Tab-separated table of C-alpha atoms in Angstrom:
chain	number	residue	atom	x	y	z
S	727	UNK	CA	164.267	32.907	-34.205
S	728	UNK	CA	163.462	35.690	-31.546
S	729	UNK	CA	165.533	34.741	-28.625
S	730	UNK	CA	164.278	38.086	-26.541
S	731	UNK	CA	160.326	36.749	-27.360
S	732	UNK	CA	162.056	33.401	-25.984
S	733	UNK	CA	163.461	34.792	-23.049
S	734	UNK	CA	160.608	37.016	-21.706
S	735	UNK	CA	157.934	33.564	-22.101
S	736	UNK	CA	160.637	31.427	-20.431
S	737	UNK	CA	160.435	34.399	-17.623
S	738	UNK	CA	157.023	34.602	-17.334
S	739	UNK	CA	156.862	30.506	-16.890
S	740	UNK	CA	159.511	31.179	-14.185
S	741	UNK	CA	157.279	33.320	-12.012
S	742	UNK	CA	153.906	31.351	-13.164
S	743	UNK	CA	155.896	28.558	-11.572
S	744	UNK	CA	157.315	29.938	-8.590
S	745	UNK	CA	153.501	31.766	-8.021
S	746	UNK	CA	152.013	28.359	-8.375
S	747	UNK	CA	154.400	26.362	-5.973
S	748	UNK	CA	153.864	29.626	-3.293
S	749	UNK	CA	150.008	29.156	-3.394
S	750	UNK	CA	149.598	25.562	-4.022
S	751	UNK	CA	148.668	23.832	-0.601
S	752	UNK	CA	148.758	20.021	-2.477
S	753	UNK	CA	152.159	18.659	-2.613
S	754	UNK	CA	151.445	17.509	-6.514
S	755	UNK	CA	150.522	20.601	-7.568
S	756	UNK	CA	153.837	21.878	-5.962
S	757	UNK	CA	155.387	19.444	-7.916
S	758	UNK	CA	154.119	20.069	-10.908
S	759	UNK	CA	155.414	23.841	-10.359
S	760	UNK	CA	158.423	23.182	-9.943
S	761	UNK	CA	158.533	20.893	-13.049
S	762	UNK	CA	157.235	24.310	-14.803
S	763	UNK	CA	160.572	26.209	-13.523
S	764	UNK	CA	162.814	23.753	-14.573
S	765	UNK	CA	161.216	23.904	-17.895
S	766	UNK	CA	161.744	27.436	-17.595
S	767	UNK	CA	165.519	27.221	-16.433
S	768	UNK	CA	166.576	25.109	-18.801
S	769	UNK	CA	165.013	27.371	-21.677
S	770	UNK	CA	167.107	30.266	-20.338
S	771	UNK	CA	170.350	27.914	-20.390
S	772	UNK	CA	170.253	27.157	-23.901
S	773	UNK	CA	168.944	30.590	-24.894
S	774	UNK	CA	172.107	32.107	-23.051
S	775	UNK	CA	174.182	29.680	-25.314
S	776	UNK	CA	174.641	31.092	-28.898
S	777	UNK	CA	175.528	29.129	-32.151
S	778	UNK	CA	179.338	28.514	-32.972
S	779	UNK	CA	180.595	30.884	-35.214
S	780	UNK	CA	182.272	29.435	-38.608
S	781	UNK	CA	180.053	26.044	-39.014
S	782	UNK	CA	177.348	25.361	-41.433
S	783	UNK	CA	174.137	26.728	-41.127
S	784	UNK	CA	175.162	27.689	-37.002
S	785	UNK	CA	174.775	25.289	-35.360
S	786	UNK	CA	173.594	25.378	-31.906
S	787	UNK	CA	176.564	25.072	-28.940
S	788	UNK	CA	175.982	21.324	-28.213
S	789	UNK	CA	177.263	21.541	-23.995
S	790	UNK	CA	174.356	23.032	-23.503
S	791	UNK	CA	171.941	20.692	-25.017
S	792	UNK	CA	174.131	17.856	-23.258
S	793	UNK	CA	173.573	19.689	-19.844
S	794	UNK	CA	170.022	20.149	-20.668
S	795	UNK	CA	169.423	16.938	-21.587
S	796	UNK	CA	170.978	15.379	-18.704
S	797	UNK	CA	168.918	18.111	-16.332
S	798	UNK	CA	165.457	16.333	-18.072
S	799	UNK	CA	166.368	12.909	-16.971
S	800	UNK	CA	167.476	14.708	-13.462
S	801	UNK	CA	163.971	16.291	-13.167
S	802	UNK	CA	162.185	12.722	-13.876
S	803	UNK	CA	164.370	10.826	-11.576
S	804	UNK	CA	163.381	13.512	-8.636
S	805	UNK	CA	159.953	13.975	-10.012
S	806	UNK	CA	159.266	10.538	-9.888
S	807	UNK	CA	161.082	9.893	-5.813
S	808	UNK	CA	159.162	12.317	-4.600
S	809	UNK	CA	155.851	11.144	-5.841
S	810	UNK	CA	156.956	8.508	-3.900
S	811	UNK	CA	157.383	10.573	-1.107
S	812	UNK	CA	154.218	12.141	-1.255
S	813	UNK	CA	152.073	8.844	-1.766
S	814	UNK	CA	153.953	7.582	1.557
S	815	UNK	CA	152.632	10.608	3.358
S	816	UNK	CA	149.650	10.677	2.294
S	817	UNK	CA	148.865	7.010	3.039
S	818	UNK	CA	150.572	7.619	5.966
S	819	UNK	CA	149.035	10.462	7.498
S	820	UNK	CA	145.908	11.204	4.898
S	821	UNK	CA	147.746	14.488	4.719
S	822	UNK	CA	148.265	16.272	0.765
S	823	UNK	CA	149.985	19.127	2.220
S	824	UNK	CA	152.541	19.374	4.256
S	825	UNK	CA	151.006	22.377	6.744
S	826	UNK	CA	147.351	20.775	7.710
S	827	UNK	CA	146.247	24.881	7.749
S	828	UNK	CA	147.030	25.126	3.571
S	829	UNK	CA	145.711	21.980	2.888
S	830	UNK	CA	143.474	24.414	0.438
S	831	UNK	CA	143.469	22.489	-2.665
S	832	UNK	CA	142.209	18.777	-1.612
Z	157	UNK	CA	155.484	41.624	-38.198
Z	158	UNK	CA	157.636	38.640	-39.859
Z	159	UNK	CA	155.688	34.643	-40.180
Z	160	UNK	CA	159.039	33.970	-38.265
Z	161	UNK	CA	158.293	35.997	-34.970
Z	162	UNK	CA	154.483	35.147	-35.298
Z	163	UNK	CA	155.418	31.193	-34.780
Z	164	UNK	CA	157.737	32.599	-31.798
Z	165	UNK	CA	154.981	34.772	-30.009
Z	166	UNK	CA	152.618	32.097	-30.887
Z	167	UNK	CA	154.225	29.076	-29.173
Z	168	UNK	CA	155.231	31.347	-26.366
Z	169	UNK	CA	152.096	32.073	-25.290
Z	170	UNK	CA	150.668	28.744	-25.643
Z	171	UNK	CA	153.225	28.151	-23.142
Z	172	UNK	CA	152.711	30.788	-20.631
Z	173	UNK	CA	148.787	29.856	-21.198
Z	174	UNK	CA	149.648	26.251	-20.065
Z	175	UNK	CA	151.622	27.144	-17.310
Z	176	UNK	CA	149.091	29.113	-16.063
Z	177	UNK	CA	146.472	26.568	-16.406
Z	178	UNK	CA	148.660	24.025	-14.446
Z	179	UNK	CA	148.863	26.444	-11.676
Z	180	UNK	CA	145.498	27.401	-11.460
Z	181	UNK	CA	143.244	24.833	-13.882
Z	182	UNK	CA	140.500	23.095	-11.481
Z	183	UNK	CA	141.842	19.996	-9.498
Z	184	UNK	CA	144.789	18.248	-9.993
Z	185	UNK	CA	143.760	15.750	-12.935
Z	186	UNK	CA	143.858	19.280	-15.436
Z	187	UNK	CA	146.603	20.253	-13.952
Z	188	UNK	CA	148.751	17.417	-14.615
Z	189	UNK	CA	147.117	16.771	-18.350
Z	190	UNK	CA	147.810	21.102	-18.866
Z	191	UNK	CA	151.546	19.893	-17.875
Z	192	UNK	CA	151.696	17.182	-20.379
Z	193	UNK	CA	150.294	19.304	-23.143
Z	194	UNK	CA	153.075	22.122	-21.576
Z	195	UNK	CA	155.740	19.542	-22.007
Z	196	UNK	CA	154.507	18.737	-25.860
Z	197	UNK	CA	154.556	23.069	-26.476
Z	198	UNK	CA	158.007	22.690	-24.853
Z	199	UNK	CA	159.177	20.279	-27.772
Z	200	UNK	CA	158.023	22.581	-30.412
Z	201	UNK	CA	159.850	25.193	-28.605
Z	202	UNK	CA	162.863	23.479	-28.939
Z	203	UNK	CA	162.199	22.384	-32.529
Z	204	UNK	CA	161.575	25.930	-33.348
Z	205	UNK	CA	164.991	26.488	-31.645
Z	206	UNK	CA	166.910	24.637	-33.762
Z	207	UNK	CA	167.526	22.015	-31.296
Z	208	UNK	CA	165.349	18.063	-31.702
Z	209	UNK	CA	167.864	16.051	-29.674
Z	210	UNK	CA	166.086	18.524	-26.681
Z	211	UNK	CA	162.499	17.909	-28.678
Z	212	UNK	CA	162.991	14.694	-28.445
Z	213	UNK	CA	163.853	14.518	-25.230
Z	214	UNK	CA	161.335	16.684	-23.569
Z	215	UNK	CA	158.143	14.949	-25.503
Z	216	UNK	CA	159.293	11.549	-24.538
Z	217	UNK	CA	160.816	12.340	-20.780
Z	218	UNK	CA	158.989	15.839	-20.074
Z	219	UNK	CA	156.245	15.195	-21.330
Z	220	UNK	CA	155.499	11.271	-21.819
Z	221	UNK	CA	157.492	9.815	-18.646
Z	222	UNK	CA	156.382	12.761	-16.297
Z	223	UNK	CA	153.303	12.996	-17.290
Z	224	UNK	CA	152.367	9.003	-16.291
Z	225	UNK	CA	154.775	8.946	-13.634
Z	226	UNK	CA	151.948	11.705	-12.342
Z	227	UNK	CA	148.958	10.491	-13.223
Z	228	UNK	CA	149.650	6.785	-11.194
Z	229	UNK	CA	150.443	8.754	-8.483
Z	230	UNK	CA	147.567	10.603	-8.523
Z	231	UNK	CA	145.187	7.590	-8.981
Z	232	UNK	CA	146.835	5.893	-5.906
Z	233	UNK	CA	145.702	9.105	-4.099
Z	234	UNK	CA	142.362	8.295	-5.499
Z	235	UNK	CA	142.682	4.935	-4.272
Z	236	UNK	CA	143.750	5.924	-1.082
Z	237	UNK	CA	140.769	8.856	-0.792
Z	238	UNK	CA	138.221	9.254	-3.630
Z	239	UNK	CA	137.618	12.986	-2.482
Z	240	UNK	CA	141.391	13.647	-3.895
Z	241	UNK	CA	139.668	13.355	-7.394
Z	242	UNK	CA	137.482	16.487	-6.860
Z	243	UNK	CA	137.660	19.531	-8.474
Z	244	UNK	CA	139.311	22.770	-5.980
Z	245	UNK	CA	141.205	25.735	-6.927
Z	246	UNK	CA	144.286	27.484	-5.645
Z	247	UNK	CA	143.687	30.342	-3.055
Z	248	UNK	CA	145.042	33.202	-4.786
Z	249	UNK	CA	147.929	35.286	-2.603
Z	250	UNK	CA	148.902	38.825	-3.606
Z	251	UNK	CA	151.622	38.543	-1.759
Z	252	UNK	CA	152.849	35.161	-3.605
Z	253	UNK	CA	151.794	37.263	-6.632
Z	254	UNK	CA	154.303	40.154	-6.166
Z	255	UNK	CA	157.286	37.506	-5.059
Z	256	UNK	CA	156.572	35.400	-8.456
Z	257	UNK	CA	155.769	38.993	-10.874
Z	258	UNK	CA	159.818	40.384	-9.009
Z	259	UNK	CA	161.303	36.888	-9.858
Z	260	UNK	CA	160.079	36.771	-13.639
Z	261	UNK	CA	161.310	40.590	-13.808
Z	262	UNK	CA	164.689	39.197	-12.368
Z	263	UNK	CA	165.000	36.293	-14.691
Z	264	UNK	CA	163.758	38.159	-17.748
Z	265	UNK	CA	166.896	40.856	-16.878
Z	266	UNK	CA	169.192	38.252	-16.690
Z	267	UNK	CA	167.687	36.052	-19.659
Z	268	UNK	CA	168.069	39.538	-21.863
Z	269	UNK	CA	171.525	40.118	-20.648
Z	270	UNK	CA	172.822	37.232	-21.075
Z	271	UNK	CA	172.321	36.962	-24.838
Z	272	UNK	CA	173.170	39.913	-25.398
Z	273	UNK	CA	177.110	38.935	-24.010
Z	274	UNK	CA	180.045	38.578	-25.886
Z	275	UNK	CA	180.867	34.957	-26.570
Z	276	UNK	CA	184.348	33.493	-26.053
Z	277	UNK	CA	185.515	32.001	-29.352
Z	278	UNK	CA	187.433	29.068	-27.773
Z	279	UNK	CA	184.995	27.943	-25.728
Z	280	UNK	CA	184.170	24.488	-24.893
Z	281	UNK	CA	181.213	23.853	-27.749
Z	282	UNK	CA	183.817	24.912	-30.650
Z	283	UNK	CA	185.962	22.180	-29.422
Z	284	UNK	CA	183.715	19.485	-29.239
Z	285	UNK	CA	182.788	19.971	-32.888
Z	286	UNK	CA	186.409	20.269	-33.599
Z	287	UNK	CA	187.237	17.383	-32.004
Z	288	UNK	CA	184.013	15.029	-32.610
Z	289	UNK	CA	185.769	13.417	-35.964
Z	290	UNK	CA	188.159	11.972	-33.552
Z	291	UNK	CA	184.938	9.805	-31.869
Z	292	UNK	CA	183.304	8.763	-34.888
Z	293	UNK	CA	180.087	10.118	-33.758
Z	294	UNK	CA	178.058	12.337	-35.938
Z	295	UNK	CA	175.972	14.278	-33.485
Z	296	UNK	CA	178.013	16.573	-31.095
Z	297	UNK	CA	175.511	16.160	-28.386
Z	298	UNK	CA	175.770	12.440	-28.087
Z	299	UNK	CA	179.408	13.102	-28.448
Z	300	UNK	CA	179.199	15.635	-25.317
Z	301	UNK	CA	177.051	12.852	-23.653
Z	302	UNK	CA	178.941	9.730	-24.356
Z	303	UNK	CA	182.422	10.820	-24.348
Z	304	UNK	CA	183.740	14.421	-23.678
Z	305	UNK	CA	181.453	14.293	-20.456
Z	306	UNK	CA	180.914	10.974	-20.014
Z	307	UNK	CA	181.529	10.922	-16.202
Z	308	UNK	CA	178.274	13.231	-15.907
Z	309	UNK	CA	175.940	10.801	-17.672
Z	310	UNK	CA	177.080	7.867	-16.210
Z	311	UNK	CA	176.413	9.838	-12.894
Z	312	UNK	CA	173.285	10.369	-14.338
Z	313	UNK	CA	172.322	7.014	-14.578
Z	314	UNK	CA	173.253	6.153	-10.940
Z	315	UNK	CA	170.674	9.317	-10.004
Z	316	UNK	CA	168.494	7.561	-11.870
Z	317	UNK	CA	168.701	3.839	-10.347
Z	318	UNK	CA	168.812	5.908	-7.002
Z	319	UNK	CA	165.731	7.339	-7.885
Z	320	UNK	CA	163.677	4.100	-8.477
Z	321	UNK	CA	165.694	2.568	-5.351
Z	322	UNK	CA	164.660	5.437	-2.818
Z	323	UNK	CA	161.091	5.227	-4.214
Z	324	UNK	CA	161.096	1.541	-3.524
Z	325	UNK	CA	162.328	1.985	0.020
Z	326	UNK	CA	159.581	4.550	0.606
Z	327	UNK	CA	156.848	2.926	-0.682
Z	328	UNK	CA	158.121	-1.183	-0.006
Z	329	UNK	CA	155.639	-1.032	3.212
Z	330	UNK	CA	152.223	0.859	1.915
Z	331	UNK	CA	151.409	-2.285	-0.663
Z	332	UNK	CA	149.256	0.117	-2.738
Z	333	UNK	CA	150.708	-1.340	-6.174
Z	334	UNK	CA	149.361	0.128	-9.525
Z	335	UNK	CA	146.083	-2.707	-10.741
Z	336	UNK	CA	147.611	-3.195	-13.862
Z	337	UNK	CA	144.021	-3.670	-15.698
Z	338	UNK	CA	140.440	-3.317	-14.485
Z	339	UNK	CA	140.156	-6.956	-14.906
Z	340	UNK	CA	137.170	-6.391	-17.972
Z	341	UNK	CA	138.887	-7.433	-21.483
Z	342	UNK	CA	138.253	-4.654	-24.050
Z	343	UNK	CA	138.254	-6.420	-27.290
Z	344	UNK	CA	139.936	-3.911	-28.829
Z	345	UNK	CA	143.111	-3.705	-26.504
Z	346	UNK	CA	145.139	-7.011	-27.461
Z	347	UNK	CA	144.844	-5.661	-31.586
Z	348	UNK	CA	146.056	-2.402	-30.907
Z	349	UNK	CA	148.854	-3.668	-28.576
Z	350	UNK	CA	149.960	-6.006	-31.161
Z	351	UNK	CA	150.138	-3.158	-33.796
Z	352	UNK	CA	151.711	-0.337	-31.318
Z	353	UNK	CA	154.202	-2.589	-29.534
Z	354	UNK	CA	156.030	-3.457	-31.891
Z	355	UNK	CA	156.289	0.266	-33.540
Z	356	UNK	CA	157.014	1.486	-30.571
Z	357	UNK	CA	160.154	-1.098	-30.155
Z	358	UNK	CA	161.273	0.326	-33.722
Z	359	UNK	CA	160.899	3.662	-32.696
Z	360	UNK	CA	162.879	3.188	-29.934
Z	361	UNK	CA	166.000	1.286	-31.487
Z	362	UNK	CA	165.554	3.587	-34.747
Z	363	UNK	CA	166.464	6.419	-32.019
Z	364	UNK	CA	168.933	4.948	-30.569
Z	365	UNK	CA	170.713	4.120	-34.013
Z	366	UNK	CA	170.621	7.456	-35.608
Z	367	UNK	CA	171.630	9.302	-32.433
Z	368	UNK	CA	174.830	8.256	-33.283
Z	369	UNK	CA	174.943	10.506	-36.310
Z	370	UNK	CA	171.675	12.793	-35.830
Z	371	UNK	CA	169.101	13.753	-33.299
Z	372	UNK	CA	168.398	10.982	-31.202
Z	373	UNK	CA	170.051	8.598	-28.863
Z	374	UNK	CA	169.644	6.316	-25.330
Z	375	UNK	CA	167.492	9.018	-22.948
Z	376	UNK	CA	164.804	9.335	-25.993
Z	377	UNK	CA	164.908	5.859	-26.611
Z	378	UNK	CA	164.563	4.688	-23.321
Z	379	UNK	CA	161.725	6.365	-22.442
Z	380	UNK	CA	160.436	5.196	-25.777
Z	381	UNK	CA	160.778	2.092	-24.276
Z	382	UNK	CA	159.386	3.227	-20.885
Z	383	UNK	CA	156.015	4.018	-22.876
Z	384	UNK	CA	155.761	0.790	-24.376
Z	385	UNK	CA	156.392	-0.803	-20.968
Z	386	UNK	CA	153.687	1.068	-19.310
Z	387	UNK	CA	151.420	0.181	-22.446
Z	388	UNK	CA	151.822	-3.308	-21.009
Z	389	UNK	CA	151.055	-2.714	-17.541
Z	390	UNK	CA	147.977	-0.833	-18.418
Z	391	UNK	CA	146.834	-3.322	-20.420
Z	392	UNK	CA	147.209	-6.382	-18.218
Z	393	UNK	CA	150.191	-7.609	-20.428
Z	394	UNK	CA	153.060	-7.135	-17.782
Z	395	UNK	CA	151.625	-7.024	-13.674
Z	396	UNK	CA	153.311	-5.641	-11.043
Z	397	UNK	CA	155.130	-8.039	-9.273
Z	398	UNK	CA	156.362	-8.067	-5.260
Z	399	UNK	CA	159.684	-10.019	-6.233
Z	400	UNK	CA	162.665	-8.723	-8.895
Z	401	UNK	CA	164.009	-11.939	-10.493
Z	402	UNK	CA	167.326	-11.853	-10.729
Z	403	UNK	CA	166.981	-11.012	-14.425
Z	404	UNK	CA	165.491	-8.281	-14.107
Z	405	UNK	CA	168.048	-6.675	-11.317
Z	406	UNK	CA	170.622	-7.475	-14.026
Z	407	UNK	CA	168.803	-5.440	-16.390
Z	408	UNK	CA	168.576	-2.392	-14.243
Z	409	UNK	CA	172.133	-2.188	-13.347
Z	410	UNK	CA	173.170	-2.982	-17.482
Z	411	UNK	CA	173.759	0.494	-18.654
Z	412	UNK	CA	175.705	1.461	-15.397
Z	413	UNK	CA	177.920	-1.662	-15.866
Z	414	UNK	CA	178.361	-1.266	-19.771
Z	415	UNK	CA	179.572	2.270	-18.650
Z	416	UNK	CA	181.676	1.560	-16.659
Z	417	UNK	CA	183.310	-1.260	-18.298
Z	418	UNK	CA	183.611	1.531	-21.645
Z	419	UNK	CA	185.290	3.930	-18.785
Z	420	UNK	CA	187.981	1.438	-17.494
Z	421	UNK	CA	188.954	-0.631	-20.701
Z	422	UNK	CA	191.025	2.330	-21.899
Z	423	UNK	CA	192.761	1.638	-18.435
Z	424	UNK	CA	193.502	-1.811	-18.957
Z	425	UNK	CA	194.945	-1.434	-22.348
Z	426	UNK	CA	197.216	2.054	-20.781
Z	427	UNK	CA	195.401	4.686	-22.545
Z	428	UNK	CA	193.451	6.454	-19.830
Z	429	UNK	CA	190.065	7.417	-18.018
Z	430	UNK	CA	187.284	7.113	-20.606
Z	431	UNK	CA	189.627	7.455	-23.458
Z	432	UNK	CA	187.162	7.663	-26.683
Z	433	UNK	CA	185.597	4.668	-27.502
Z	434	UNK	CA	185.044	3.445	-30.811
Z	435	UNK	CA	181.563	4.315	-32.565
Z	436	UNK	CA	180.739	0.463	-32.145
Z	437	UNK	CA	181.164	0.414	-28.326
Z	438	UNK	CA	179.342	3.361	-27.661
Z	439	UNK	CA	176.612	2.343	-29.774
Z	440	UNK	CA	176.759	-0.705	-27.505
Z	441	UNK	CA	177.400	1.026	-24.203
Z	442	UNK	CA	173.919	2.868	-25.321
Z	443	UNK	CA	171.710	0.107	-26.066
Z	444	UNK	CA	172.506	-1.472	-22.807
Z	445	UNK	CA	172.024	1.926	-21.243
Z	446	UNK	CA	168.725	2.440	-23.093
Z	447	UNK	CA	167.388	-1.069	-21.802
Z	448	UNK	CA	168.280	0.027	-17.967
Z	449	UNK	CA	166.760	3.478	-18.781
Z	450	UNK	CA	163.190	1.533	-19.594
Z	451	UNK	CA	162.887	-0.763	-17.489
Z	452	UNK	CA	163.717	1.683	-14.695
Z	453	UNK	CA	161.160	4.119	-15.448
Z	454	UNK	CA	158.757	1.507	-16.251
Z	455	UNK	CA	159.331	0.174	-13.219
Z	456	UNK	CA	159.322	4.021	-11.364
Z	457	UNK	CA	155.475	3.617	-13.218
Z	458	UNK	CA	154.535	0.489	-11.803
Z	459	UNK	CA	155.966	1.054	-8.234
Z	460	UNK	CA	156.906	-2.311	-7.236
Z	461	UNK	CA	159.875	-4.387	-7.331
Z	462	UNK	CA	158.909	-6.174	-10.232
Z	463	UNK	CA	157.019	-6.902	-13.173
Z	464	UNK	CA	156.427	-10.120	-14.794
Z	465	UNK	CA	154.659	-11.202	-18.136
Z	466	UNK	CA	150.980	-12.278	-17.922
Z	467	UNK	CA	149.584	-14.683	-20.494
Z	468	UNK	CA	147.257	-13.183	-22.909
């Protein structure tokens, strides 16, 4: 395992993610950008964790993957409220994005 | 150049190719299928890290849950306007560009720093595999989960309940529920649902089960479950329904109460706050939480109060 090769693609996601959520005028698309920096954050998290020292084999720190695992199910639950959200506005107001001037992408 | 760091540069750029499709692919509908097939390269990332509880956890909820939870949002925008469905690209922003290029530089400084730290040998992790005998539990992470920070995952569930709770509120008035089938019947559908349902039941309580000792455990399984739930809805099986039975509103608070009950029996008897469980209750504690965890997202899916069974 190559954590620096894992660390610099985990960076790269973080700005492809943050790039995409800057330019995206659709609130989905936002969405889904952010989803792509959490995935990216939580790569970083467990790659800044290292294996304890003195068991079999190494095995991986398990807070980490606790914390991680928990931050998924975090990320859904949000995910999924402010899909909500967003249908609600858009039926609402026929509106994808939140400034009518972006709406670029619909 | 080792087959090791060819796998690594490999499924790196597969990811950084995804991302970049979701953020730029044409339309939303590739852009939410790129981020599925990101979430799948994110589960071989963490296989190839050593790590399948995360695997696990990231094709069934990154991936699996996300991914749906998107695409029935995106065909109620379709519902709501057919023109949502066409094809458009991003505008493209140099100065976005230079803000995204100076955060990746940022994060890649810290990322490379940080593993590069000395670690302290006490540290929390050692002790939870030092202690984990004293659970019963096999797998640390469940351990970490269940008991040591128990108090964060049963918060964790309450987000979660929260979640499909404020989604209901928002959406109780717009009556725009998912049409659970297209009202044709596919020969094909009722076979295949008899063959995957079931699996996908085992699958789900198989995870559950050997989370106790290896990777695995509720969170996987329940969204195991979720995908089996919105197998039904698609296919006409289950329909969206405008009134929770009461049944069902036991269900979804289940793995909050079972929690809770684990955290306070210690009390009763004088040992303490979420003293460790036994192996057996948390075993139990899970399956009730993996039920709530289902229906929950299946019902996130649908997006009404309620589902009930439709005769085949």
């Amino acid at each position: 395992m190559n954590a620096e090769v894992f660390v610099l693609g985990a960076a790269a996601v973080f700005g492809i993610g943050l790039y995409g959520l800057l330019i995206a005028g659709h609130l989905m698309r936002k969405l889904l950008a952010l989803n792509l920096m959490v995935s990216a954050v939580f790569l970083l998290l467990l790659l800044a964790s290292e294996p304890i020292a003195g068991t079999i084999a190494g095995q991986p720190d398990p807070l980490p993957q606790a914390l991680i695992l928990t931050g998924i199910v975090i990320a859904v639950s949000t995910t999924a409220f402010a899909l909500a959200l967003m249908v609600r506005y858009f039926a609402r107001t026929g509106q994808s994005a939140l400034d009518p001037d972006s709406a670029d992408d619909d | 150049m080792s087959a090791g760091l060819l796998i690594d540069l490999s499924l790196v750029l597969m990811l950084v190719g995804l991302a970049l499709q979701v953020v730029r692919g044409h339309g939303l509908f590739r852009g939410i299928v790129f981020f599925v097939a990101f979430g799948l390269a994110m589960a071989l990332a963490w296989a190839r890290l050593g790590v399948p509880d995360l695997a696990l956890a990231d094709a069934a909820i990154g991936a699996g849950v996300t991914g749906a939870l998107m695409l029935a949002a995106f065909r109620r925008l379709v519902e709501l306007d057919p023109a949502q469905a066409r094809p458009t690209v991003a505008p493209h922003s140099p100065l976005a560009l230079a803000i995204a290029l100076l955060a990746a530089l940022l994060v890649a400084v810290i990322g490379l720093t940080t593993i590069g730290l000395e670690h302290d040998p006490g540290r929390a992790g050692g002790q939870v595999l030092e202690r984990l005998p004293e659970t019963g539990l096999g797998n640390p992470v469940t351990g970490v989960l269940l008991v040591f920070r128990g108090f964060d995952t049963l918060l964790e569930m309450v987000v979660l309940l929260a979640a499909l709770l404020g989604a209901r509120i928002v959406t109780a008035g717009d009556r725009v529920p998912v049409r659970a089938a297209s009202g044709e019947v596919l020969p094909l559908v009722g076979s295949l649902r008899a063959i995957v349902i079931p699996l996908t039941l085992l699958v789900a309580v198989h995870l559950l089960i050997q989370g106790a000792d290896d990777a695995g455990g509720a969170f996987q399984a329940g969204a195991v479950l979720a995908a089996a739930g919105v197998l039904l809805l698609l296919s006409g099986r289950l329909v969206p329904s405008e009134r929770a039975t009461g049944m069902l509103r036991f269900a979804l608070v289940l793995g909050i109460a079972a929690f809770m009950l684990m955290a306070w029996w210690p009390i009763m008897q004088g040992r303490g706050l979420l003293a460790p469980p036994g192996k057996g209750t948390i075993l139990a504690v899970e399956a009730a939480m993996m039920l709530s965890i289902g229906l929950t997202l299946t019902l996130l899916f649908s997006g009404s109060a309620g589902v009930r069974a439709e005769p085949s």
